[in-house]
Short mmCIF file of C-alpha atoms in Angstrom, two decimals:
data_model
loop_
_atom_site.label_atom_id
_atom_site.label_comp_id
_atom_site.label_asym_id
_atom_site.label_seq_id
_atom_site.Cartn_x
_atom_site.Cartn_y
_atom_site.Cartn_z
CA MET J 20 12.95 -2.16 -9.13
CA LEU J 21 10.21 -0.75 -6.93
CA PRO J 22 6.65 -1.97 -7.50
CA LYS J 23 4.41 0.65 -9.09
CA LEU J 24 0.85 0.82 -7.84
CA LYS J 25 -1.55 1.68 -10.67
CA GLU J 26 -5.03 1.29 -9.13
CA ALA J 27 -6.50 1.24 -5.64
CA ARG J 28 -10.01 1.10 -4.20
CA TYR J 29 -11.41 1.04 -0.70
CA GLN J 30 -13.38 -2.19 -0.24
CA GLY J 31 -14.95 -1.67 3.19
CA ASP J 32 -13.84 -2.36 6.74
CA TYR J 33 -10.03 -2.17 6.59
CA ARG J 34 -9.68 -3.76 3.15
CA VAL J 35 -8.15 -2.15 0.07
CA TRP J 36 -7.99 -3.59 -3.46
CA LEU J 37 -4.71 -2.93 -5.26
CA LYS J 38 -3.37 -3.45 -8.79
CA PHE J 39 0.30 -3.08 -9.64
CA ALA J 40 1.89 -2.30 -13.01
CA ASP J 41 3.13 -5.90 -13.41
CA GLY J 42 -0.45 -7.21 -13.19
CA ILE J 43 -0.36 -8.40 -9.57
CA GLU J 44 -3.66 -7.50 -7.94
CA GLY J 45 -5.70 -8.40 -4.93
CA GLU J 46 -7.16 -7.32 -1.64
CA VAL J 47 -5.13 -6.32 1.40
CA ASP J 48 -6.46 -6.07 4.96
CA LEU J 49 -4.74 -3.16 6.71
CA GLU J 50 -6.39 -3.54 10.12
CA ASN J 51 -3.25 -4.83 11.85
CA GLU J 52 -1.08 -2.15 10.21
CA LEU J 53 -2.97 0.86 11.61
CA TRP J 54 -0.85 1.72 14.63
CA GLY J 55 1.34 4.67 15.45
CA GLN J 56 0.55 8.37 15.42
CA VAL J 57 -0.14 8.82 11.69
CA PHE J 58 -1.99 5.54 11.08
CA GLU J 59 -4.09 5.48 14.28
CA THR J 60 -6.61 7.96 12.83
CA LEU J 61 -7.17 5.64 9.84
CA LYS J 62 -8.99 3.27 12.19
CA GLN J 63 -11.90 5.61 11.51
CA LYS J 64 -13.25 3.87 8.42
CA ALA J 65 -14.64 7.11 7.01
CA LEU J 66 -11.07 8.47 6.85
CA LEU J 67 -9.60 5.19 5.61
CA ALA J 68 -12.10 5.29 2.74
CA LYS J 69 -10.61 8.62 1.58
CA LEU J 70 -7.51 6.94 0.18
CA SER J 71 -6.17 8.17 -3.13
CA LEU J 72 -3.46 7.03 -5.51
CA ASP J 73 -0.40 9.28 -5.58
CA LYS J 74 1.08 8.77 -9.05
CA GLU J 75 4.37 10.41 -8.08
CA LEU J 76 4.89 8.07 -5.11
CA ASP J 77 3.17 5.09 -6.84
CA THR J 78 1.25 4.28 -3.67
CA ILE J 79 -1.86 5.09 -1.67
CA VAL J 80 -2.07 8.18 0.51
CA TRP J 81 -4.61 9.79 2.84
CA PRO J 82 -5.52 13.42 3.59
CA ASN J 83 -3.83 13.17 7.02
CA GLY J 84 -0.44 12.55 5.36
CA ALA J 85 -0.34 8.79 5.92
CA ASP J 86 0.93 6.47 3.19
CA PHE J 87 2.27 2.95 2.85
CA ALA J 88 5.41 2.17 0.86
CA PRO J 89 4.49 0.43 -2.42
CA GLU J 90 6.93 -2.42 -1.69
CA PHE J 91 5.20 -3.04 1.66
CA LEU J 92 1.80 -3.29 -0.06
CA TYR J 93 3.23 -5.51 -2.80
CA GLN J 94 4.67 -7.84 -0.17
CA LYS J 95 1.23 -8.09 1.46
CA LEU J 96 0.00 -9.58 -1.85
CA CYS J 97 3.19 -11.56 -2.61
CA PRO J 98 4.72 -12.65 0.72
CA ASN J 99 7.86 -14.03 -0.98
CA TYR J 100 8.68 -10.66 -2.57
CA VAL J 101 12.00 -9.20 -1.45
CA LEU J 102 13.30 -5.84 -2.64
CA LYS J 103 16.74 -6.49 -4.09
CA PRO J 104 19.33 -3.72 -4.11
CA THR J 105 20.35 -2.34 -7.47
CA PRO J 106 23.92 -3.40 -8.26
CA LYS J 107 26.43 -0.57 -8.39
CA SER J 108 28.04 0.00 -11.76
CA GLY J 109 31.35 -1.78 -12.05
CA ALA J 110 30.43 -4.31 -9.37
CA ALA J 111 31.21 -7.94 -10.09
#
């Protein structure tokens, strides 16, 4: 099952506070994740601060179209987390 992000706040610098539906919460530093065409502009802290929670995607998004997968963010808080595939019906 995919983690569902329920709350998010910009904390300053490149840090974001997150809270997931299962109660896991904490601060994530995204500085080393801001590379590539879409994320490069988020190095401007004023733009990074404009994050919002997309309730349909259950993750954080920015006005420039950038977003991080909720399972990626969850793994930043819980390094041992591994997304397990859903078993197909009828599988042993």
